[in-house]
Coordinates of C-alpha atoms and ligand atoms in Angstrom, one line a residue:
X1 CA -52.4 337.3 225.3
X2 CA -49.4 339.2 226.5
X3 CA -46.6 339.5 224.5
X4 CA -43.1 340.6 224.6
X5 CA -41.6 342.1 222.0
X6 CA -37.5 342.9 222.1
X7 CA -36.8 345.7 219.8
X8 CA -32.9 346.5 219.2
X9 CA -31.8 350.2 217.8
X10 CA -29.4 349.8 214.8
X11 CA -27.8 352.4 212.9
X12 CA -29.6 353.5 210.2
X13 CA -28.4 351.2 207.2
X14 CA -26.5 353.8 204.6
X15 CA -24.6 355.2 207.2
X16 CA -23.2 352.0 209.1
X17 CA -19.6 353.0 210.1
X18 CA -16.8 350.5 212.2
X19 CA -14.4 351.3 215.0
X20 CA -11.4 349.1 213.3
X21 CA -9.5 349.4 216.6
X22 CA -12.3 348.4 219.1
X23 CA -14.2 346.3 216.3
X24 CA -17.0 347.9 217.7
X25 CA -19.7 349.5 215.2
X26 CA -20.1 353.2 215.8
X27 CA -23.3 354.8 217.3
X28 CA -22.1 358.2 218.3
X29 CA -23.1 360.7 215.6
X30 CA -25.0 358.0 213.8
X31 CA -29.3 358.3 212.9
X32 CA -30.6 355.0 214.8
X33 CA -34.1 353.2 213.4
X34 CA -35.6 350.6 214.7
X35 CA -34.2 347.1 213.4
X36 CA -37.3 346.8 210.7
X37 CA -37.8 343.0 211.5
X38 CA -38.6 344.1 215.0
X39 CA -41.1 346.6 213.7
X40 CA -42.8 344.1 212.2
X41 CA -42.7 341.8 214.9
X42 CA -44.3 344.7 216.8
X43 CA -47.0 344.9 213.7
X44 CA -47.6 341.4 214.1
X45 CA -48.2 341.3 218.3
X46 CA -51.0 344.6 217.8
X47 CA -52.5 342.4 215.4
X48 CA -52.6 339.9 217.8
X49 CA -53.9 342.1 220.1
X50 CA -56.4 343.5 218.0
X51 CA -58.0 339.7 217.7
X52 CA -56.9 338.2 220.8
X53 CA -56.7 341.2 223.8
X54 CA -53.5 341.4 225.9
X55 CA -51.1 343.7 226.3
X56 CA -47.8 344.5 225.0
X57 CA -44.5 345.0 226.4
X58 CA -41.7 346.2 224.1
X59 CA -37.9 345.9 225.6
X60 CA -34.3 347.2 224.5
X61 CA -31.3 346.4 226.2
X62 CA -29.1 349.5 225.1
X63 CA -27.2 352.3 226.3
X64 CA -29.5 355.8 227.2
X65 CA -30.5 356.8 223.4
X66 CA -32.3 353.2 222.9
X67 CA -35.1 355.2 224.8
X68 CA -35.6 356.9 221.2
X69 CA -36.6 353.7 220.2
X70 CA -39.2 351.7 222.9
X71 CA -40.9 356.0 222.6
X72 CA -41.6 355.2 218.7
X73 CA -42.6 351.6 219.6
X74 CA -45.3 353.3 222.1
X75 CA -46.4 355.4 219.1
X76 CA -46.6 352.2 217.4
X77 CA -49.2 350.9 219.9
X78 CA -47.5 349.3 222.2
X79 CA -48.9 349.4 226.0
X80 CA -45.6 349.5 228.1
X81 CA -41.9 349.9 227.3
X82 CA -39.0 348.8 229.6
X83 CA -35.4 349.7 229.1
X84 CA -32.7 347.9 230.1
X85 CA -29.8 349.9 230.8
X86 CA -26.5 349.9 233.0
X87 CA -22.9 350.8 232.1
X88 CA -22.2 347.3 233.0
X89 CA -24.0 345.5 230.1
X90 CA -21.4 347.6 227.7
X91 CA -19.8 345.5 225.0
X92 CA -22.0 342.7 225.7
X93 CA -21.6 339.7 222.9
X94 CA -25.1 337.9 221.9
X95 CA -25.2 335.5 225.2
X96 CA -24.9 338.4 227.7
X97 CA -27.1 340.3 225.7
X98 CA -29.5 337.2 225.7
X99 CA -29.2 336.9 229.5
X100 CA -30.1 340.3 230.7
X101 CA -32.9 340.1 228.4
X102 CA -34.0 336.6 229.6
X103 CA -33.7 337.6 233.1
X104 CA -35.8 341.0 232.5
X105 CA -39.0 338.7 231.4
X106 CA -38.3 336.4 233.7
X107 CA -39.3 339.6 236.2
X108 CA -42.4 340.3 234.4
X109 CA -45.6 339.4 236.1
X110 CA -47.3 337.9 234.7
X111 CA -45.5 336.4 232.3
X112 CA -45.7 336.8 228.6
X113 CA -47.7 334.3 226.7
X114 CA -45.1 335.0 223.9
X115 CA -42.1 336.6 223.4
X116 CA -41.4 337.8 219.8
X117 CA -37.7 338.7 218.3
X118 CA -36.7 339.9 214.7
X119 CA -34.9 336.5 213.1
X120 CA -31.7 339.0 213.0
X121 CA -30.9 342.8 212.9
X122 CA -29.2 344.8 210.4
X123 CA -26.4 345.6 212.1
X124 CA -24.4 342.7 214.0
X125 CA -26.9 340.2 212.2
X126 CA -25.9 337.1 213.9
X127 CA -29.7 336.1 214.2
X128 CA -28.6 334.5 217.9
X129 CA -30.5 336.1 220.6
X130 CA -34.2 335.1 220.0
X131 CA -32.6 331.6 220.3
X132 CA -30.8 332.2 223.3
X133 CA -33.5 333.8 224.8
X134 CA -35.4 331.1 224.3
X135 CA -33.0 328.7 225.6
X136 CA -32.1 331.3 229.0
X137 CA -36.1 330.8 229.3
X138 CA -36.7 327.3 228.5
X139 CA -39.2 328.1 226.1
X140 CA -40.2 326.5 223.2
X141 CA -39.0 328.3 219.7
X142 CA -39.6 328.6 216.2
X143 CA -37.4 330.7 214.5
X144 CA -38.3 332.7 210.8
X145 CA -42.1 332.3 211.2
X146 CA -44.0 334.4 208.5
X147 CA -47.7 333.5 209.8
X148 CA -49.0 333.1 213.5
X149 CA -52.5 331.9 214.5
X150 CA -54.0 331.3 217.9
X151 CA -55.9 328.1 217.9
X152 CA -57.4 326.2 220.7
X153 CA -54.9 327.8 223.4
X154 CA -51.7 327.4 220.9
X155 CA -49.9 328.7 218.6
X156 CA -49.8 327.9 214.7
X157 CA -47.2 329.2 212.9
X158 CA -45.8 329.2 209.4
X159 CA -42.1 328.9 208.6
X160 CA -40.2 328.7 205.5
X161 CA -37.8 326.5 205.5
X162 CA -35.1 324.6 202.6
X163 CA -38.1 325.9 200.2
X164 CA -40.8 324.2 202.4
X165 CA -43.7 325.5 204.5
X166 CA -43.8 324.2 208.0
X167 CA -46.9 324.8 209.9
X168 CA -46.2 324.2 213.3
X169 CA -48.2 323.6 216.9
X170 CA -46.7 325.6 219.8
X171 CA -47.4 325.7 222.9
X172 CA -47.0 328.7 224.8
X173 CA -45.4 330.1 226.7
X174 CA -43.1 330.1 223.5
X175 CA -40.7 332.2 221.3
X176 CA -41.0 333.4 218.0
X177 CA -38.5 335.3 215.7
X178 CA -39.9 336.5 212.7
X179 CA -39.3 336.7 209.1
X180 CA -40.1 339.6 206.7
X181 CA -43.4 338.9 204.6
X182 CA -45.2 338.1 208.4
X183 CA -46.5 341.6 208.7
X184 CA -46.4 345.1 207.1
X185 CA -45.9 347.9 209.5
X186 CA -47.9 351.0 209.8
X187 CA -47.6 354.4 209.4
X188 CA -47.2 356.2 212.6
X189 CA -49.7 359.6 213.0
X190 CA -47.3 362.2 214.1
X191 CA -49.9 363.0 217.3
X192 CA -49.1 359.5 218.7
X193 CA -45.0 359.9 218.8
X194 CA -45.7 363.4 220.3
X195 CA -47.6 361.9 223.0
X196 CA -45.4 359.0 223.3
X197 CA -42.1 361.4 223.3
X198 CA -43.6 364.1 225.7
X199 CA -46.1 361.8 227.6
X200 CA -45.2 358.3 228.2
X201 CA -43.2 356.4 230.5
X202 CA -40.3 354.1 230.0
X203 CA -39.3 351.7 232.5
X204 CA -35.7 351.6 233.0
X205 CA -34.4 348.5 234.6
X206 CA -30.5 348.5 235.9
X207 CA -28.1 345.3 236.9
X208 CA -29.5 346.0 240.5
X209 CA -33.1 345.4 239.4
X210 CA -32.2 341.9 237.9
X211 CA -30.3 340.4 240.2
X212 CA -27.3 340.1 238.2
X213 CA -24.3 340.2 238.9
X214 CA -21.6 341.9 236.7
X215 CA -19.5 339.2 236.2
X216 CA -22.6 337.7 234.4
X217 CA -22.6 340.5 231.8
X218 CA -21.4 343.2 229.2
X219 CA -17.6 342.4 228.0
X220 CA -16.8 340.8 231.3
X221 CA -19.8 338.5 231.0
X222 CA -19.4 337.8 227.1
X223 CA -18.3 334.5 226.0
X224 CA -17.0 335.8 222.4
X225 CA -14.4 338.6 221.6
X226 CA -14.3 340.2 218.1
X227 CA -11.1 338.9 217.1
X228 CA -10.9 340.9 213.4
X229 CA -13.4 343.0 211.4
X230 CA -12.6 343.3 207.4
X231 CA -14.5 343.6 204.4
X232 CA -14.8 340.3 202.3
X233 CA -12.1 340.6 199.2
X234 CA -14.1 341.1 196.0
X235 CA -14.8 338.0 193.9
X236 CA -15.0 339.2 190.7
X237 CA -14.3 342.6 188.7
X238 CA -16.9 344.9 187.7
X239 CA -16.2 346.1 184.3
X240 CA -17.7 349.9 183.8
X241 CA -19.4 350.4 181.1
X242 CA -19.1 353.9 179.1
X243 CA -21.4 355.6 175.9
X244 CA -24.7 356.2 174.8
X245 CA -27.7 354.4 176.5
X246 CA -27.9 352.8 172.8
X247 CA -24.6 351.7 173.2
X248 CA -24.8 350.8 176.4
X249 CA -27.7 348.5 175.7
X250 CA -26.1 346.9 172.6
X251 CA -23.2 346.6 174.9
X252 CA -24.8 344.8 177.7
X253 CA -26.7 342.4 175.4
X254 CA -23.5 340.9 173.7
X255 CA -22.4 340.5 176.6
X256 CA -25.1 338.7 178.3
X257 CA -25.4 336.9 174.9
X258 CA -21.3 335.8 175.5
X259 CA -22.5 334.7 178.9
X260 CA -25.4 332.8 177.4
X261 CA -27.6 334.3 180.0
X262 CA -29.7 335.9 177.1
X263 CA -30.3 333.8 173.5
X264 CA -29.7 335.4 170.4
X265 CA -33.1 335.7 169.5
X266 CA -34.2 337.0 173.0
X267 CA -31.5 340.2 172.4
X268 CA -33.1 341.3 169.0
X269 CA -36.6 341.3 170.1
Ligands
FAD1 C1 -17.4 340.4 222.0 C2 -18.5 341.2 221.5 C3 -18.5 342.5 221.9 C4 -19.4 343.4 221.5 N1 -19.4 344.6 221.9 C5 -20.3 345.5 221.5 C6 -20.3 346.8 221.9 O1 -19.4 347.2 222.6 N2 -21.3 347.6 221.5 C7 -22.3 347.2 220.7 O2 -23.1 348.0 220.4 N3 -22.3 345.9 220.3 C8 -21.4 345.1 220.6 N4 -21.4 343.8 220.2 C9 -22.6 343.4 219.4 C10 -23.7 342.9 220.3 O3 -23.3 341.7 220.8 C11 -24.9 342.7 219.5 O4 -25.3 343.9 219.0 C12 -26.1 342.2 220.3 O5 -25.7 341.1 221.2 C13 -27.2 341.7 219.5 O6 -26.8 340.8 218.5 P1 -27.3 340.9 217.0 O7 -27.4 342.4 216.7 O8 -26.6 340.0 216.2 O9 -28.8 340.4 217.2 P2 -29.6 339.2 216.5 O10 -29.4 338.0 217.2 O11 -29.4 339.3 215.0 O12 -31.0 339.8 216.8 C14 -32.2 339.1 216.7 C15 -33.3 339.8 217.4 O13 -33.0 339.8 218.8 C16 -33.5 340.9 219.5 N5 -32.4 341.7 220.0 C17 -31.1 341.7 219.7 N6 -30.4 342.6 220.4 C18 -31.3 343.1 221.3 C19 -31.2 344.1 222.3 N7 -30.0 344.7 222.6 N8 -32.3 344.4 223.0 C20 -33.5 343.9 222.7 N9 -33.7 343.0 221.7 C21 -32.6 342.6 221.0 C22 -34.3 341.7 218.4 O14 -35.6 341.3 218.4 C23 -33.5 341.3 217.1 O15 -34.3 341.4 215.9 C24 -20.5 342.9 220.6 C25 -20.4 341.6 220.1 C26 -19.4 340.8 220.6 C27 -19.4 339.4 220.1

């Protein structure tokens, strides 16, 4: 089976930081990870791999540094690595962001069996572009699956939904985004980032290599602007709690008791 994976470099959570004028999040200066749900989407496609064959492709659409991140995704075991790159995809929102990536896998040949997406990332977190990949693809998608089976040439996947399982039957070519609990990645021997940082290639695909054009992408391509950027007022006030950990205890109890979150008896056991 051959499978895409699209991988996205995020800021690494702790030290998220916003441009209030451009409403932009800031990169510069910033340590960058790998969005985790696309690490485990990558977990999940070797494990595919390891019962199914294939290969895997792992793509970024990024500025230069998102390199860092396909390298680690080779350490990771992945079999090729493509970056999309070109100061014309700058500022794109989720659908130009969706296109160039569409259009990249629409290059690949052959192409993928299945593409597989995080369901969001940690920084913008809109949870759109698996979707709209899908959609610039025509393919089939199931988004948030947390189990994937090959059976008799399809897919069956798993898929938590309003507090129900789904188990679905896809056909493929299809797209997937994946939900937390689907796979648990693996460390990563030093040896096998060295080779992939000193060793490896990446694939660097411009607007010239997918037949774009740049009205189609980046800012200028971008159906959305980022109108304002604020942090949600507070709903309620945090009371601080001072004294020993006795009192605090005592403290906390009475007033979980107040709340009747904890019954009387409950407190003095
Ligand atoms: C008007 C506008 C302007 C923006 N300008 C900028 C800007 O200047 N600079 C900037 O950094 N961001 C900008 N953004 C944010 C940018 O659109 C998003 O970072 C990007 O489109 C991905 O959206 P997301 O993080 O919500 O992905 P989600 O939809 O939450 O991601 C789901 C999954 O899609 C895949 N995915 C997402 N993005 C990529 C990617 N780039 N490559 C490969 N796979 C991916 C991953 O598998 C990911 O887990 C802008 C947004 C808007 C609306």
């Amino acid at each position: 089976m051959n499978i895409v994976v699209c991988i996205k470099q995020v800021p690494d959570v702790p030290n998220i930081r916003i441009d209030r004028e451009r409403m932009t999040v800031i990169r510069e200066g910033v340590e960058s990870i790998i969005n985790p749900l696309d690490c485990i989407a990558l977990e999940a496609a070797l494990e595919l791999r390891r019962r199914d064959g294939g290969r895997i492709t792992v793509m970024t659409m990024g500025p230069p540094q998102s390199e860092e991140a396909l390298r680690e995704a080779l350490a990771f075991g992945a079999d090729e690595a493509i970056l999309l790159t070109d100061r014309a995809f700058a500022g794109a929102d989720t659908l130009a962001t969706s296109r160039v990536l569409g259009r990249a896998i629409s290059r690949l040949n052959p192409f993928p069996d299945l593409v597989l997406c995080g369901k969001q990332t940690t920084d913008s977190d809109t949870g759109h572009v698996g979707p709209q990949v899908a959609e610039e693809l025509n393919l089939p998608q199931v988004c948030g699956v947390n189990e994937i089976h090959l059976e008799m040439g399809a897919l069956m996947v798993t898929q938590l939904s309003d507090g129900f399982l789904n188990t679905l039957r896809v056909s493929m070519p299809a797209l997937l985004t994946v939900a937390p609990d689907l796979a648990m990645p693996h460390h990563v021997p030093f040896g096998d980032l060295e080779d992939a940082f000193s060793d490896r290639e990446v694939i660097r695909w411009g607007l010239g290599d997918l037949d774009l054009q740049g009205e189609e992408v980046g800012l200028v391509g971008s159906a959305t602007r980022v109108w304002q950027l604020y942090p949600p007022p507070p709903k309620r006030k945090g009371e601080m709690l001072s004294g020993s950990p006795q009192e605090l205890v005592k403290h906390l109890i009475s007033k979980l008791e107040a709340l009747s979150i904890l019954d009387e008896n409950e407190g003095d056991a």
